[in-house]
Coordinates of C-alpha atoms in Angstrom, one line a residue:
M1 CA -9.6 33.0 -16.9
F2 CA -6.0 34.3 -16.7
A3 CA -7.0 37.1 -14.3
Y4 CA -8.9 34.5 -12.2
I5 CA -5.8 32.3 -12.0
L6 CA -3.6 35.2 -11.0
R7 CA -6.1 36.2 -8.3
R8 CA -6.2 32.7 -6.9
L9 CA -2.5 32.4 -6.9
W10 CA -2.2 35.7 -5.0
Q11 CA -4.8 34.4 -2.5
M12 CA -2.6 31.4 -1.8
V13 CA 0.0 33.6 -0.3
P14 CA -1.8 34.3 3.0
T15 CA -2.9 30.7 3.2
L16 CA 0.6 29.5 2.9
F17 CA 1.7 32.0 5.4
G18 CA -0.9 30.7 7.9
V19 CA 0.3 27.2 7.4
M20 CA 3.9 28.2 7.9
L21 CA 3.0 30.2 11.1
L22 CA 1.0 27.3 12.5
L23 CA 3.8 24.8 11.7
F24 CA 6.4 27.1 13.2
V25 CA 4.4 27.6 16.4
L26 CA 3.7 23.8 16.8
F27 CA 7.3 23.0 16.1
H28 CA 8.7 25.4 18.7
W29 CA 6.0 25.1 21.4
V30 CA 5.0 21.5 21.2
G31 CA 8.1 19.8 19.5
G32 CA 10.5 20.8 22.3
D33 CA 14.2 21.5 21.9
P34 CA 15.6 19.3 19.1
S35 CA 19.2 19.9 20.4
Y36 CA 18.6 17.2 23.0
I37 CA 17.4 14.8 20.4
L38 CA 20.5 15.3 18.2
A39 CA 23.0 15.4 21.0
G40 CA 22.1 11.9 22.2
K41 CA 22.2 10.6 25.7
S42 CA 25.7 11.8 26.7
F43 CA 26.3 15.4 25.8
S44 CA 28.0 18.5 27.2
A45 CA 26.9 22.1 27.4
D46 CA 29.3 22.9 24.5
T47 CA 27.8 20.2 22.3
L48 CA 24.3 21.6 23.0
A49 CA 25.4 25.2 22.3
N50 CA 27.1 24.1 19.0
I51 CA 24.0 22.2 17.8
R52 CA 21.7 25.1 18.7
H53 CA 24.0 27.5 16.8
Q54 CA 24.0 25.2 13.7
L55 CA 20.2 25.0 13.8
G56 CA 19.7 28.7 14.3
L57 CA 18.0 28.1 17.6
D58 CA 20.2 30.6 19.4
Q59 CA 18.5 33.4 17.4
S60 CA 15.3 35.3 18.2
L61 CA 12.0 33.8 17.2
P62 CA 11.4 36.3 14.3
A63 CA 14.8 35.5 13.0
Q64 CA 14.1 31.7 13.1
F65 CA 10.8 32.3 11.3
L66 CA 12.6 34.2 8.6
I67 CA 15.0 31.2 8.2
F68 CA 12.0 28.9 7.9
A69 CA 10.4 31.2 5.4
R70 CA 13.5 31.2 3.3
Q71 CA 13.5 27.4 3.4
V72 CA 9.9 27.4 2.1
L73 CA 10.6 29.9 -0.7
T74 CA 13.7 28.0 -1.9
L75 CA 12.1 24.5 -1.1
D76 CA 15.4 23.7 0.6
F77 CA 14.7 22.3 4.1
G78 CA 18.3 21.5 5.0
I79 CA 19.6 18.2 6.3
S80 CA 17.7 15.3 7.9
W81 CA 18.4 15.0 11.6
S82 CA 18.4 11.2 11.5
T83 CA 20.1 10.3 8.3
Q84 CA 22.2 13.5 7.7
Q85 CA 21.0 13.5 4.1
P86 CA 19.5 16.5 2.3
V87 CA 15.8 16.5 2.8
A88 CA 15.1 17.3 -0.9
E89 CA 17.1 14.2 -1.9
I90 CA 15.3 11.9 0.5
L91 CA 11.8 13.1 -0.6
A92 CA 12.8 12.9 -4.3
S93 CA 13.8 9.3 -3.9
R94 CA 10.4 8.5 -2.1
I95 CA 8.0 10.0 -4.7
G96 CA 8.6 7.2 -7.3
P97 CA 7.6 4.3 -5.1
S98 CA 4.5 6.2 -3.8
L99 CA 3.3 7.0 -7.3
T100 CA 4.0 3.5 -8.4
L101 CA 1.4 2.3 -5.9
A102 CA -0.9 5.3 -5.6
L103 CA -1.4 6.3 -9.3
P104 CA -2.6 2.9 -10.5
M105 CA -4.8 2.6 -7.4
L106 CA -6.4 6.0 -8.1
L107 CA -7.0 5.4 -11.8
V108 CA -8.4 1.9 -11.4
S109 CA -10.5 2.9 -8.4
L110 CA -11.9 5.9 -10.2
L111 CA -12.8 3.9 -13.3
L112 CA -14.4 1.0 -11.5
S113 CA -16.3 3.2 -8.9
V114 CA -17.8 5.5 -11.6
I115 CA -18.9 2.6 -13.8
I116 CA -20.4 0.6 -11.0
A117 CA -22.0 3.7 -9.4
A118 CA -23.6 4.7 -12.8
I119 CA -25.0 1.1 -13.3
V120 CA -26.5 0.9 -9.8
A121 CA -27.9 4.4 -10.1
Y122 CA -29.5 3.5 -13.5
V123 CA -31.2 0.4 -11.8
R124 CA -31.8 2.2 -8.5
G125 CA -34.3 0.4 -6.3
S126 CA -33.6 -3.0 -7.9
L127 CA -32.2 -6.1 -6.2
T128 CA -28.8 -5.3 -7.8
D129 CA -28.8 -1.8 -6.3
R130 CA -29.7 -3.1 -2.9
I131 CA -27.0 -5.8 -3.0
V132 CA -24.3 -3.5 -4.1
T133 CA -25.3 -0.9 -1.4
L134 CA -25.3 -3.6 1.3
I135 CA -21.8 -4.9 0.2
C136 CA -20.4 -1.3 0.2
T137 CA -21.8 -0.6 3.7
L138 CA -20.4 -3.8 5.1
A139 CA -17.0 -3.2 3.4
M140 CA -16.9 0.3 4.8
S141 CA -17.5 -1.0 8.4
V142 CA -14.2 -3.0 8.3
S143 CA -10.9 -1.2 9.2
A144 CA -8.3 -1.0 6.4
L145 CA -5.8 -2.6 8.8
V146 CA -8.0 -5.7 8.9
Y147 CA -7.9 -6.0 5.1
I148 CA -4.1 -5.6 5.1
I149 CA -3.4 -8.2 7.8
A150 CA -5.9 -10.7 6.4
G151 CA -4.6 -10.2 2.8
Q152 CA -1.0 -10.7 3.9
Y153 CA -1.9 -13.8 5.9
W154 CA -4.2 -15.6 3.5
L155 CA -3.2 -14.4 0.0
A156 CA 0.5 -14.1 0.6
H157 CA 1.4 -16.4 3.5
K158 CA -1.1 -19.2 3.3
L159 CA -1.8 -19.4 -0.5
G160 CA 1.5 -17.9 -1.6
W161 CA -0.1 -16.0 -4.5
F162 CA 1.8 -12.8 -3.7
P163 CA 5.0 -11.8 -1.8
I164 CA 4.4 -10.7 1.8
L165 CA 6.5 -7.6 1.4
G166 CA 9.5 -6.2 -0.5
W167 CA 10.6 -3.8 -3.1
S168 CA 13.0 -3.7 -6.1
D169 CA 14.9 -1.2 -8.1
S170 CA 13.2 -2.4 -11.2
L171 CA 9.8 -0.7 -12.1
A172 CA 8.7 -3.8 -14.1
T173 CA 9.4 -6.1 -11.1
N174 CA 7.6 -3.8 -8.7
L175 CA 4.5 -3.6 -11.0
W176 CA 4.4 -7.3 -11.7
Y177 CA 5.5 -8.8 -8.4
Y178 CA 5.3 -6.4 -5.4
I179 CA 2.5 -4.0 -6.3
P180 CA -0.5 -6.3 -7.1
L181 CA -1.4 -7.3 -3.5
P182 CA -1.2 -3.8 -2.0
L183 CA -3.0 -2.5 -5.1
L184 CA -5.8 -5.1 -4.6
L185 CA -6.2 -4.3 -0.9
G186 CA -6.1 -0.6 -1.6
L187 CA -8.9 -1.0 -4.1
V188 CA -11.0 -3.0 -1.6
V189 CA -10.7 -0.2 0.9
S190 CA -11.4 2.7 -1.5
L191 CA -14.0 1.3 -3.8
A192 CA -16.9 1.0 -1.3
P193 CA -17.0 4.7 -0.1
D194 CA -16.4 5.9 -3.7
I195 CA -19.3 3.8 -5.1
R196 CA -21.7 5.0 -2.4
F197 CA -20.7 8.7 -3.0
Y198 CA -20.8 8.6 -6.8
R199 CA -24.1 6.6 -6.7
S200 CA -25.6 9.4 -4.6
C201 CA -24.3 12.0 -7.1
F202 CA -25.9 10.2 -10.1
I203 CA -29.2 9.7 -8.3
E204 CA -29.4 13.4 -7.3
E205 CA -28.8 14.5 -10.9
M206 CA -31.4 12.0 -12.2
G207 CA -34.0 13.8 -10.1
H208 CA -33.5 17.2 -11.6
D209 CA -35.9 19.0 -13.9
Y210 CA -33.7 18.8 -17.0
V211 CA -33.9 15.0 -16.8
R212 CA -37.7 15.0 -16.7
T213 CA -37.7 17.4 -19.6
A214 CA -35.4 15.0 -21.5
R215 CA -37.7 12.1 -20.8
A216 CA -40.7 14.2 -22.0
K217 CA -38.9 14.8 -25.3
G218 CA -38.7 11.0 -25.7
L219 CA -35.0 10.4 -25.1
S220 CA -34.1 7.0 -23.8
E221 CA -32.8 6.4 -20.3
R222 CA -29.4 5.4 -21.6
A223 CA -29.1 8.6 -23.7
I224 CA -30.1 10.7 -20.7
M225 CA -27.6 8.9 -18.4
L226 CA -24.7 9.2 -20.9
K227 CA -25.3 12.7 -22.4
H228 CA -26.8 14.6 -19.5
V229 CA -26.6 13.0 -16.1
M230 CA -23.0 11.8 -16.5
R231 CA -21.7 15.2 -17.5
N232 CA -23.3 17.1 -14.6
A233 CA -22.4 14.4 -12.1
L234 CA -18.8 14.7 -13.0
I235 CA -18.5 17.9 -11.0
P236 CA -18.6 16.2 -7.5
V237 CA -16.5 13.4 -9.0
V238 CA -13.8 15.9 -10.1
T239 CA -14.0 17.4 -6.6
S240 CA -13.3 14.1 -5.0
L241 CA -10.6 13.3 -7.4
M242 CA -8.8 16.7 -6.9
M243 CA -9.0 16.3 -3.2
S244 CA -7.2 13.0 -3.4
L245 CA -4.5 14.0 -5.9
P246 CA -2.3 15.8 -3.3
Y247 CA -2.1 12.7 -1.3
L248 CA -0.7 10.7 -4.3
F249 CA 2.6 12.2 -3.3
L250 CA 2.1 11.3 0.3
G251 CA 1.3 7.7 -0.6
A252 CA -0.7 5.1 1.3
L253 CA 0.8 5.1 4.8
L254 CA -0.4 1.8 6.0
L255 CA 0.1 -0.1 2.8
E256 CA 3.6 1.3 2.4
R257 CA 4.5 0.5 6.0
F258 CA 3.1 -3.1 6.0
F259 CA 4.5 -4.0 2.5
G260 CA 7.9 -2.4 2.9
I261 CA 7.4 0.1 0.1
P262 CA 10.0 2.9 0.5
G263 CA 7.5 5.7 -0.4
M264 CA 6.6 9.0 1.0
G265 CA 4.0 7.6 3.5
N266 CA 6.6 5.2 4.9
E267 CA 9.0 8.2 5.2
V268 CA 6.4 10.2 7.1
L269 CA 6.0 7.5 9.7
N270 CA 9.8 7.0 10.0
A271 CA 10.2 10.8 10.4
V272 CA 7.6 10.9 13.2
D273 CA 9.2 7.9 14.9
R274 CA 12.6 9.6 14.8
S275 CA 11.3 13.2 15.5
D276 CA 12.9 14.2 12.2
F277 CA 11.4 17.7 12.0
P278 CA 13.0 18.9 8.8
V279 CA 11.4 16.0 6.9
I280 CA 8.0 16.6 8.6
K281 CA 8.1 20.3 7.9
A282 CA 9.0 19.7 4.2
I283 CA 6.3 17.2 3.6
T284 CA 3.7 19.4 5.4
I285 CA 4.5 22.4 3.2
Y286 CA 4.6 20.2 0.0
V287 CA 1.1 18.8 0.8
A288 CA -0.3 22.3 1.5
L289 CA 1.1 23.7 -1.8
A290 CA -0.3 20.7 -3.7
T291 CA -3.7 21.0 -2.1
M292 CA -4.0 24.7 -3.0
L293 CA -2.8 24.1 -6.6
F294 CA -5.2 21.2 -7.2
N295 CA -8.1 23.1 -5.8
L296 CA -7.3 25.8 -8.4
L297 CA -7.1 23.1 -11.1
A298 CA -10.5 21.7 -10.0
D299 CA -12.2 25.1 -10.5
I300 CA -10.7 25.3 -14.0
V301 CA -11.9 21.8 -14.8
Y302 CA -15.4 22.7 -13.6
Q303 CA -15.7 25.4 -16.2
L304 CA -14.4 23.1 -18.9
I305 CA -17.1 20.6 -18.0
D306 CA -19.8 23.2 -17.7
P307 CA -19.2 26.6 -19.3
R308 CA -22.1 28.0 -17.3
V309 CA -19.9 27.9 -14.1
Q310 CA -18.7 31.4 -13.4
L311 CA -15.2 31.6 -11.8
K312 CA -15.1 34.4 -9.3

């Protein structure tokens, strides 16, 4: 196991290098010259030259890439162009609000979707199964933006059950007052596809030979579902979970923007609006690193769930 982890960590190096190279090329060839953005509308040649020198843009491309590589290795991406604050401080202050919304949403969605999917798979073909499948299909056909706007208008504006938007420095106030509505809407958006996916996983496992063998031995359907099907169906569930974990730190972009939550997703949209490339580069690298690490963690969890899985 230890050798496998070391090998996977070593394999991450060329992947990270590819991400850095692609980001560097896009930044320099598509992003344009940031000196004009920072200089404003009225600028002189001396101002542009000074800004380019501060950013290292007057050096050769290999030298600029080495500067970028040093930033990645030290996780220090300098100063934000729009706020003149250290990028690390900005992102550190945004992770808390994102996790306050995304973590409960992930846990509640996972728990509810797995339970509902197991129930409808257990009674597959029944009226309950068809109704749940139809509701999920209809829910998936509606845009998340529609849910957000309708929820804000009816539940917050018309009925006054929730605040329309806002955020507080108090965690208790946020969890009790500001988080419930975006959490509810986030669950409405995420539950339908998760239930459909997990239901398919459970039904596929229930059709395997080992289930028929367990039935032939006289085990009850409930015992088969809990002791055999559930355990094997957890592998695609873990895959789905691990794929979503890196985006916990990125947050829910639309929910954060519409509800005024100062999280990472909101910061991404603000950075794009302001062409704040240091923030964009930092978030891109962080998400890439988190994705690779959580993929490694998923493989380790696979073997813990099923020791027959061989890590190569």
